[in-house]
CSV table of C-alpha atoms in Angstrom, one decimal:
chain,number,residue,atom,x,y,z
F,1,MET,CA,32.4,20.4,48.1
F,2,ALA,CA,30.4,17.2,48.7
F,3,ARG,CA,29.9,16.1,52.2
F,4,THR,CA,30.5,12.5,51.3
F,5,ARG,CA,34.0,13.4,50.1
F,6,LEU,CA,34.8,15.1,53.3
F,7,ILE,CA,33.6,12.2,55.4
F,8,CYS,CA,35.8,9.9,53.3
F,9,LYS,CA,38.8,12.1,53.9
F,10,ALA,CA,38.1,12.3,57.6
F,11,ALA,CA,38.0,8.5,57.8
F,12,VAL,CA,41.5,8.3,56.4
F,13,LEU,CA,42.8,10.9,58.8
F,14,LEU,CA,41.5,9.0,61.8
F,15,GLY,CA,43.3,5.8,60.6
F,16,ALA,CA,40.0,4.1,59.7
F,17,ALA,CA,41.2,3.4,56.2
F,18,ALA,CA,44.5,2.5,54.5
F,19,LEU,CA,46.7,5.0,52.8
F,20,LEU,CA,44.7,6.9,50.3
F,21,THR,CA,46.2,6.5,46.8
F,22,GLY,CA,45.2,7.6,43.4
F,23,ALA,CA,42.9,10.3,44.8
F,24,GLY,CA,44.8,13.3,43.4
F,25,CYS,CA,45.9,14.6,46.9
F,26,SER,CA,48.9,16.2,48.6
F,27,ALA,CA,49.9,18.0,51.8
F,28,PRO,CA,49.9,21.7,52.3
F,29,SER,CA,53.1,23.6,51.6
F,30,GLY,CA,53.3,25.7,54.7
F,31,ALA,CA,51.7,27.1,57.9
F,32,GLU,CA,49.0,29.8,57.7
F,33,GLN,CA,50.8,32.1,60.1
F,34,ASN,CA,54.0,32.4,62.1
F,35,GLY,CA,55.6,29.2,61.1
F,36,GLY,CA,56.0,26.7,58.4
F,37,THR,CA,58.4,24.2,57.0
F,38,GLY,CA,57.9,24.3,53.3
F,39,ALA,CA,57.0,20.6,53.6
F,40,SER,CA,55.2,19.2,50.5
F,41,ALA,CA,54.3,15.5,50.4
F,42,ALA,CA,52.2,13.7,53.0
F,43,ALA,CA,51.7,10.1,53.9
F,44,ALA,CA,48.6,9.0,55.9
F,45,ALA,CA,48.5,5.4,57.2
F,46,GLY,CA,47.3,3.5,60.1
F,47,ASN,CA,44.9,0.9,61.6
F,48,GLY,CA,43.4,3.0,64.3
F,49,THR,CA,46.3,2.5,66.7
F,50,ALA,CA,49.6,3.3,65.1
F,51,ALA,CA,51.2,4.2,61.8
F,52,GLU,CA,54.7,3.5,60.6
F,53,SER,CA,56.7,5.2,57.8
F,54,GLY,CA,60.3,5.5,56.6
F,55,ALA,CA,62.9,2.9,57.3
F,56,SER,CA,64.0,2.3,53.7
F,57,ALA,CA,67.3,4.2,53.9
F,58,GLU,CA,70.0,3.9,56.5
F,59,MET,CA,72.5,6.1,58.2
F,60,GLN,CA,75.7,5.6,60.3
F,61,THR,CA,75.2,4.9,64.0
F,62,PRO,CA,78.2,6.3,65.9
F,63,GLY,CA,80.3,3.8,67.8
F,64,ASP,CA,78.9,0.5,66.6
F,65,GLY,CA,79.9,0.5,62.9
F,66,LYS,CA,76.4,-0.4,61.9
F,67,VAL,CA,73.9,1.5,59.8
F,68,ARG,CA,70.2,2.0,60.4
F,69,PRO,CA,67.6,4.7,60.1
F,70,LEU,CA,66.9,7.1,62.9
F,71,SER,CA,63.8,5.9,64.7
F,72,ILE,CA,61.4,8.5,66.1
F,73,ASP,CA,58.5,7.5,68.4
F,74,VAL,CA,55.5,9.8,68.2
F,75,VAL,CA,52.8,9.5,70.9
F,76,LEU,CA,49.7,11.7,70.4
F,77,LYS,CA,47.0,12.6,72.8
F,78,THR,CA,44.5,10.5,70.8
F,79,ASN,CA,44.1,9.1,67.3
F,80,SER,CA,40.3,9.4,67.4
F,81,SER,CA,39.8,13.0,66.2
F,82,GLU,CA,40.1,14.9,63.0
F,83,TYR,CA,42.6,17.3,64.5
F,84,TRP,CA,45.0,14.7,65.7
F,85,GLY,CA,44.7,13.0,62.3
F,86,TYR,CA,46.2,16.1,60.7
F,87,VAL,CA,49.1,16.0,63.2
F,88,GLN,CA,49.8,12.4,62.2
F,89,VAL,CA,49.8,13.3,58.5
F,90,GLY,CA,52.4,16.0,59.3
F,91,CYS,CA,54.6,13.6,61.2
F,92,LEU,CA,54.5,11.0,58.5
F,93,ALA,CA,55.2,13.6,55.8
F,94,TYR,CA,58.5,14.3,57.4
F,95,ALA,CA,59.5,10.6,57.1
F,96,LYS,CA,58.3,10.5,53.5
F,97,GLU,CA,60.6,13.4,52.6
F,98,HIS,CA,63.5,12.0,54.7
F,99,PRO,CA,63.9,8.3,54.1
F,100,GLU,CA,66.7,8.1,56.6
F,101,VAL,CA,64.1,8.6,59.3
F,102,SER,CA,61.6,6.0,60.6
F,103,ILE,CA,58.5,7.2,62.3
F,104,SER,CA,56.1,5.3,64.6
F,105,VAL,CA,52.8,7.2,65.5
F,106,LYS,CA,50.5,6.1,68.2
F,107,GLY,CA,47.7,7.7,70.3
F,108,ALA,CA,45.4,7.0,73.2
F,109,SER,CA,41.7,6.1,72.5
F,110,ALA,CA,40.5,9.4,74.0
F,111,GLU,CA,41.8,12.6,75.5
F,112,THR,CA,40.7,11.4,78.9
F,113,ALA,CA,42.6,8.1,78.6
F,114,MET,CA,45.6,9.3,80.6
F,115,GLU,CA,46.6,5.9,82.0
F,116,GLU,CA,46.4,4.3,78.6
F,117,GLN,CA,48.8,6.9,77.2
F,118,GLU,CA,51.1,6.5,80.1
F,119,ASN,CA,51.3,2.8,79.4
F,120,ILE,CA,52.1,3.5,75.8
F,121,VAL,CA,55.0,5.8,76.8
F,122,ARG,CA,56.2,3.5,79.5
F,123,THR,CA,56.4,0.5,77.1
F,124,ASP,CA,58.1,2.5,74.3
F,125,LEU,CA,60.7,3.9,76.7
F,126,MET,CA,61.6,0.3,77.6
F,127,GLU,CA,62.3,-0.6,74.0
F,128,ASP,CA,65.7,0.0,72.6
F,129,ARG,CA,64.5,0.8,69.0
F,130,PHE,CA,63.7,4.5,69.4
F,131,ASP,CA,66.3,7.2,69.2
F,132,ALA,CA,64.0,10.1,70.2
F,133,TYR,CA,60.5,10.8,71.2
F,134,VAL,CA,57.7,13.3,70.3
F,135,ILE,CA,55.0,13.3,73.0
F,136,ALA,CA,51.7,15.2,73.3
F,137,PRO,CA,51.0,14.5,77.0
F,138,LEU,CA,47.6,14.1,78.5
F,139,ASN,CA,49.1,14.2,82.0
F,140,PRO,CA,52.4,16.2,81.7
F,141,ALA,CA,53.5,15.6,85.3
F,142,GLU,CA,53.2,11.8,85.0
F,143,ILE,CA,54.9,11.8,81.6
F,144,ALA,CA,57.7,13.9,83.1
F,145,GLU,CA,58.2,11.2,85.8
F,146,LEU,CA,58.4,8.5,83.1
F,147,LEU,CA,61.0,10.5,81.1
F,148,LYS,CA,63.4,10.1,84.0
F,149,LYS,CA,64.0,6.6,82.6
F,150,THR,CA,65.5,7.7,79.4
F,151,ASP,CA,68.5,9.8,78.3
F,152,ARG,CA,67.2,10.3,74.8
F,153,PRO,CA,65.9,13.6,73.5
F,154,VAL,CA,62.2,14.4,73.7
F,155,ILE,CA,60.1,17.0,71.9
F,156,ALA,CA,56.9,18.0,73.7
F,157,LEU,CA,54.1,18.4,71.2
F,158,ASP,CA,51.0,20.6,71.8
F,159,THR,CA,51.4,20.7,75.6
F,160,PRO,CA,54.7,21.5,77.5
F,161,ILE,CA,56.4,18.8,79.7
F,162,ASP,CA,58.5,20.0,82.6
F,163,SER,CA,61.4,17.6,82.2
F,164,ASP,CA,65.2,18.0,81.6
F,165,GLN,CA,64.8,15.5,78.8
F,166,VAL,CA,62.7,17.8,76.8
F,167,ALA,CA,64.7,19.6,74.1
F,168,ALA,CA,61.9,21.9,72.9
F,169,PHE,CA,58.1,22.5,72.9
F,170,CYS,CA,56.3,22.6,69.6
F,171,GLY,CA,52.8,23.9,69.4
F,172,THR,CA,50.4,26.9,69.5
F,173,ASP,CA,50.6,29.9,71.7
F,174,ASN,CA,47.3,28.9,73.2
F,175,HIS,CA,46.9,32.0,75.4
F,176,GLN,CA,47.6,34.5,72.6
F,177,ALA,CA,45.4,32.6,70.1
F,178,SER,CA,42.5,32.4,72.5
F,179,VAL,CA,42.7,36.1,73.3
F,180,ALA,CA,42.5,36.8,69.5
F,181,GLY,CA,39.6,34.4,69.0
F,182,ALA,CA,37.6,35.8,72.0
F,183,ARG,CA,38.0,39.4,70.8
F,184,GLU,CA,36.6,38.5,67.4
F,185,ALA,CA,33.7,36.6,69.0
F,186,VAL,CA,32.7,39.6,71.0
F,187,LYS,CA,32.7,41.8,67.9
F,188,ARG,CA,30.5,39.3,66.2
F,189,ALA,CA,28.1,39.2,69.2
F,190,ARG,CA,27.8,43.0,69.0
F,191,GLU,CA,27.1,42.8,65.3
F,192,ARG,CA,24.3,40.3,66.0
F,193,GLY,CA,22.6,42.7,68.4
F,194,TRP,CA,23.7,41.6,71.9
F,195,LYS,CA,23.9,44.3,74.5
F,196,GLU,CA,24.8,42.2,77.5
F,197,LEU,CA,28.0,40.5,76.5
F,198,ARG,CA,28.1,37.5,78.9
F,199,ALA,CA,30.2,34.4,78.1
F,200,ILE,CA,30.2,30.9,79.4
F,201,ASN,CA,33.1,28.5,78.8
F,202,ILE,CA,32.6,24.8,77.9
F,203,ALA,CA,36.1,23.7,78.8
F,204,GLY,CA,38.1,20.5,78.0
F,205,VAL,CA,39.6,18.2,80.7
F,206,GLU,CA,39.8,19.8,84.1
F,207,GLY,CA,43.4,20.5,85.0
F,208,ASP,CA,44.7,20.1,81.4
F,209,ARG,CA,47.2,22.9,80.8
F,210,VAL,CA,46.1,23.7,77.3
F,211,SER,CA,42.4,23.9,78.3
F,212,GLU,CA,43.3,26.3,81.1
F,213,LEU,CA,45.4,28.5,78.9
F,214,ARG,CA,42.6,28.7,76.4
F,215,ALA,CA,40.1,29.6,79.2
F,216,GLN,CA,42.5,32.3,80.5
F,217,GLY,CA,42.9,33.7,77.0
F,218,TYR,CA,39.1,33.7,76.4
F,219,ARG,CA,38.5,35.5,79.6
F,220,GLU,CA,41.1,38.2,78.8
F,221,GLY,CA,39.9,38.7,75.3
F,222,ILE,CA,36.3,39.0,76.3
F,223,GLU,CA,37.0,41.4,79.2
F,224,ALA,CA,39.3,43.5,77.0
F,225,GLU,CA,36.3,44.0,74.6
F,226,GLY,CA,33.9,45.0,77.4
F,227,GLY,CA,32.3,41.6,77.9
F,228,THR,CA,31.8,39.5,81.1
F,229,PHE,CA,33.3,36.1,81.5
F,230,LEU,CA,31.2,34.0,83.9
F,231,ALA,CA,34.1,32.0,85.3
F,232,GLU,CA,32.0,30.4,88.0
F,233,GLU,CA,29.8,28.8,85.4
F,234,THR,CA,32.6,27.0,83.5
F,235,VAL,CA,31.7,23.4,82.6
F,236,TYR,CA,34.3,20.7,81.9
F,237,ALA,CA,33.1,18.5,79.0
F,238,GLU,CA,36.2,16.3,78.7
F,239,SER,CA,36.7,17.3,75.0
F,240,SER,CA,33.6,15.2,74.2
F,241,PRO,CA,30.9,16.6,71.8
F,242,LYS,CA,28.2,14.5,73.5
F,243,THR,CA,29.1,15.9,76.9
F,244,ALA,CA,29.4,19.5,75.5
F,245,ALA,CA,25.9,19.2,74.0
F,246,ALA,CA,24.5,18.1,77.4
F,247,ALA,CA,26.4,21.0,79.0
F,248,MET,CA,24.8,23.4,76.5
F,249,ARG,CA,21.3,22.1,77.3
F,250,ASP,CA,22.0,22.7,81.0
F,251,ILE,CA,23.2,26.3,80.3
F,252,ILE,CA,20.0,26.9,78.3
F,253,GLN,CA,17.9,25.7,81.2
F,254,ARG,CA,19.8,28.0,83.6
F,255,HIS,CA,19.7,31.0,81.3
F,256,PRO,CA,16.4,30.8,79.3
F,257,GLU,CA,16.9,34.5,78.4
F,258,GLY,CA,20.0,33.7,76.3
F,259,ILE,CA,23.7,34.1,76.6
F,260,ALA,CA,25.7,36.1,74.1
F,261,LEU,CA,28.8,33.9,73.9
F,262,ILE,CA,29.7,30.3,74.4
F,263,VAL,CA,33.4,29.6,74.2
F,264,CYS,CA,34.7,26.0,73.8
F,265,ASN,CA,38.0,24.1,74.0
F,266,ASN,CA,37.7,22.7,70.5
F,267,ASP,CA,35.6,22.6,67.4
F,268,ASP,CA,34.0,19.2,68.1
F,269,MET,CA,32.5,20.5,71.3
F,270,ALA,CA,31.7,23.9,69.9
F,271,THR,CA,29.7,22.6,66.9
F,272,ALA,CA,27.8,20.3,69.2
F,273,ALA,CA,27.0,23.3,71.5
F,274,LEU,CA,25.9,25.4,68.5
F,275,ALA,CA,23.5,22.6,67.3
F,276,GLU,CA,21.8,22.9,70.7
F,277,CYS,CA,21.7,26.7,70.5
F,278,LEU,CA,19.9,26.6,67.2
F,279,LYS,CA,17.0,24.7,68.7
F,280,VAL,CA,16.1,27.5,71.0
F,281,PRO,CA,14.9,31.0,69.8
F,282,ALA,CA,16.7,32.8,72.6
F,283,TYR,CA,20.0,31.3,71.5
F,284,ARG,CA,19.8,31.5,67.7
F,285,GLU,CA,22.0,34.7,67.8
F,286,THR,CA,24.5,33.3,70.3
F,287,VAL,CA,28.0,33.4,69.0
F,288,VAL,CA,29.9,30.2,69.6
F,289,LEU,CA,33.7,30.1,69.6
F,290,GLY,CA,35.6,26.9,68.8
F,291,PHE,CA,39.3,26.0,68.5
F,292,ASP,CA,41.4,24.0,66.0
F,293,GLY,CA,39.9,25.1,62.7
F,294,ILE,CA,39.2,21.6,61.6
F,295,GLY,CA,37.7,20.8,58.1
F,296,SER,CA,34.2,19.8,59.3
F,297,ALA,CA,33.8,23.1,61.1
F,298,CYS,CA,35.0,25.1,58.1
F,299,GLU,CA,32.7,23.2,55.8
F,300,ARG,CA,29.7,24.1,58.0
F,301,LEU,CA,30.8,27.8,58.0
F,302,LEU,CA,30.8,27.8,54.2
F,303,GLN,CA,27.6,25.8,53.6
F,304,ASN,CA,25.3,26.6,56.5
F,305,SER,CA,23.9,30.1,57.0
F,306,ASN,CA,23.3,29.3,60.7
F,307,TYR,CA,27.1,29.3,61.1
F,308,GLU,CA,27.4,33.0,60.5
F,309,ASN,CA,27.6,33.3,64.3
F,310,TYR,CA,30.5,30.7,64.5
F,311,VAL,CA,34.1,31.6,65.1
F,312,THR,CA,37.1,29.2,65.4
F,313,VAL,CA,40.8,29.7,66.1
F,314,ALA,CA,42.7,27.6,63.6
F,315,GLN,CA,45.8,25.8,64.7
F,316,ASN,CA,48.3,24.3,62.2
F,317,PRO,CA,48.3,20.7,63.2
F,318,TYR,CA,50.0,19.4,60.0
F,319,GLU,CA,52.9,21.9,60.5
F,320,MET,CA,53.0,21.1,64.2
F,321,GLY,CA,53.6,17.4,63.6
F,322,TYR,CA,56.1,18.0,60.8
F,323,MET,CA,58.1,20.6,62.8
F,324,ALA,CA,58.1,18.4,66.0
F,325,VAL,CA,59.7,15.5,64.2
F,326,GLU,CA,62.1,17.8,62.4
F,327,ALA,CA,63.1,19.1,65.9
F,328,ALA,CA,63.7,15.6,67.2
F,329,VAL,CA,66.0,14.8,64.3
F,330,ASN,CA,67.9,18.0,64.7
F,331,ALA,CA,68.3,17.3,68.4
F,332,LEU,CA,69.8,13.8,67.6
F,333,ASN,CA,72.1,15.3,65.0
F,334,GLY,CA,73.3,18.1,67.2
F,335,ARG,CA,71.8,20.8,64.9
F,336,ALA,CA,70.1,23.9,66.1
F,337,ILE,CA,66.4,23.7,66.8
F,338,ARG,CA,64.3,26.4,65.1
F,339,GLN,CA,62.4,28.4,67.6
F,340,SER,CA,60.4,31.6,68.0
F,341,SER,CA,61.5,34.4,70.3
F,342,ASN,CA,59.5,32.9,73.2
F,343,ILE,CA,60.7,30.4,75.8
F,344,VAL,CA,58.3,28.0,77.5
F,345,ASP,CA,59.3,26.5,80.8
F,346,GLY,CA,62.9,27.5,80.1
F,347,ARG,CA,63.0,25.6,76.8
F,348,PRO,CA,62.8,26.6,73.1
F,349,PHE,CA,59.3,27.1,71.8
F,350,ILE,CA,58.6,26.2,68.2
F,351,ASP,CA,55.5,28.2,67.3
F,352,SER,CA,53.4,26.6,64.6
F,353,GLY,CA,51.0,29.6,64.4
F,354,TYR,CA,47.3,30.2,64.3
F,355,ASN,CA,44.5,32.1,62.4
F,356,VAL,CA,41.1,33.3,63.5
F,357,ILE,CA,38.5,31.9,61.1
F,358,THR,CA,35.0,33.3,60.4
F,359,ARG,CA,32.8,32.7,57.4
F,360,LYS,CA,34.7,35.4,55.6
F,361,ASN,CA,38.0,33.5,55.4
F,362,ALA,CA,36.8,29.9,55.9
F,363,TYR,CA,37.3,29.1,52.2
F,364,GLY,CA,41.0,29.8,52.4
F,365,ARG,CA,41.4,27.5,55.4
F,366,MET,CA,39.3,24.8,53.8
F,367,GLU,CA,41.3,25.0,50.6
F,368,MET,CA,44.5,24.6,52.6
F,369,LEU,CA,43.1,21.5,54.4
F,370,GLN,CA,42.0,20.1,51.0
F,371,LYS,CA,45.6,20.1,49.8
F,372,LEU,CA,46.3,17.3,52.2
F,373,TRP,CA,44.5,15.1,49.8
F,374,LYS,CA,45.8,16.1,46.4
């Protein structure tokens, strides 16, 4: 596929362009593994800050004799990344298929912008127009405090929130997924000739629960395969590719002999780290592990032979967004919330699934992501 086409699509996902029409595109029909809604159509819109969809149909509001659509407020961690763009598409797809539901989607400017996100949530909780909330918290403890001000249902997205207002958590089993990704990465390192299987983690935001769960899973998976996880050398790159690249340069200086595995909190950071590895002969066989399975990472896997030593754990962000909004509507209507057999923080867990992606199966992942645009 042409790189210019992918860049155009990513721009729409990030809200940098208006709703793409006439491009022959649609959303995927289900999750890759352990979850799925059978959702079909998608709507992508936005101005870089928020997106609105729905609101054309109405439904009875108990007690006041009036009719209006159910209004769901969605607050993402950020709207400045490809991954969260896919989540937004999933949220808006639910509203497109259910015109009795109105969706508002917002996000902070970066995954480190905790105070900005808290202000968004605080403002939205004060408004009377939202019936339920879907929140992907940057700082779960602070968001839990804010939720004491509402009696309306909340669905935690991507990261759990310890609050009585939370009806369910919708996301990936980050620990299990990271273990699977790490085990595959170690196998790839062995295939590429590494004898000393040492790993260094370029983590996300320090203290972030998702980042810590992924680090824990990486460590367990690496050690289960006979590798060594150098926990004391973990670097927190704040989910920034630029910071991850700088961290990788520092690792290369400290270990000029080479490191078998670099494991990262997301694909944006991992691809930046791999670019630095490829500049140094001792690191050209280093296996880099990312997380999210975003389209740009899959494209590199397919088109660049240097990415034979790249592995990523693919989440299902479209399904995650769709299923979270569906859960919020079910909570409002008193219907059962679909859940896996797991319970997270004493609340139902809606597992959106994951896949481990290498060059061997990247095409299938890329094909699924492309369906967002047909």
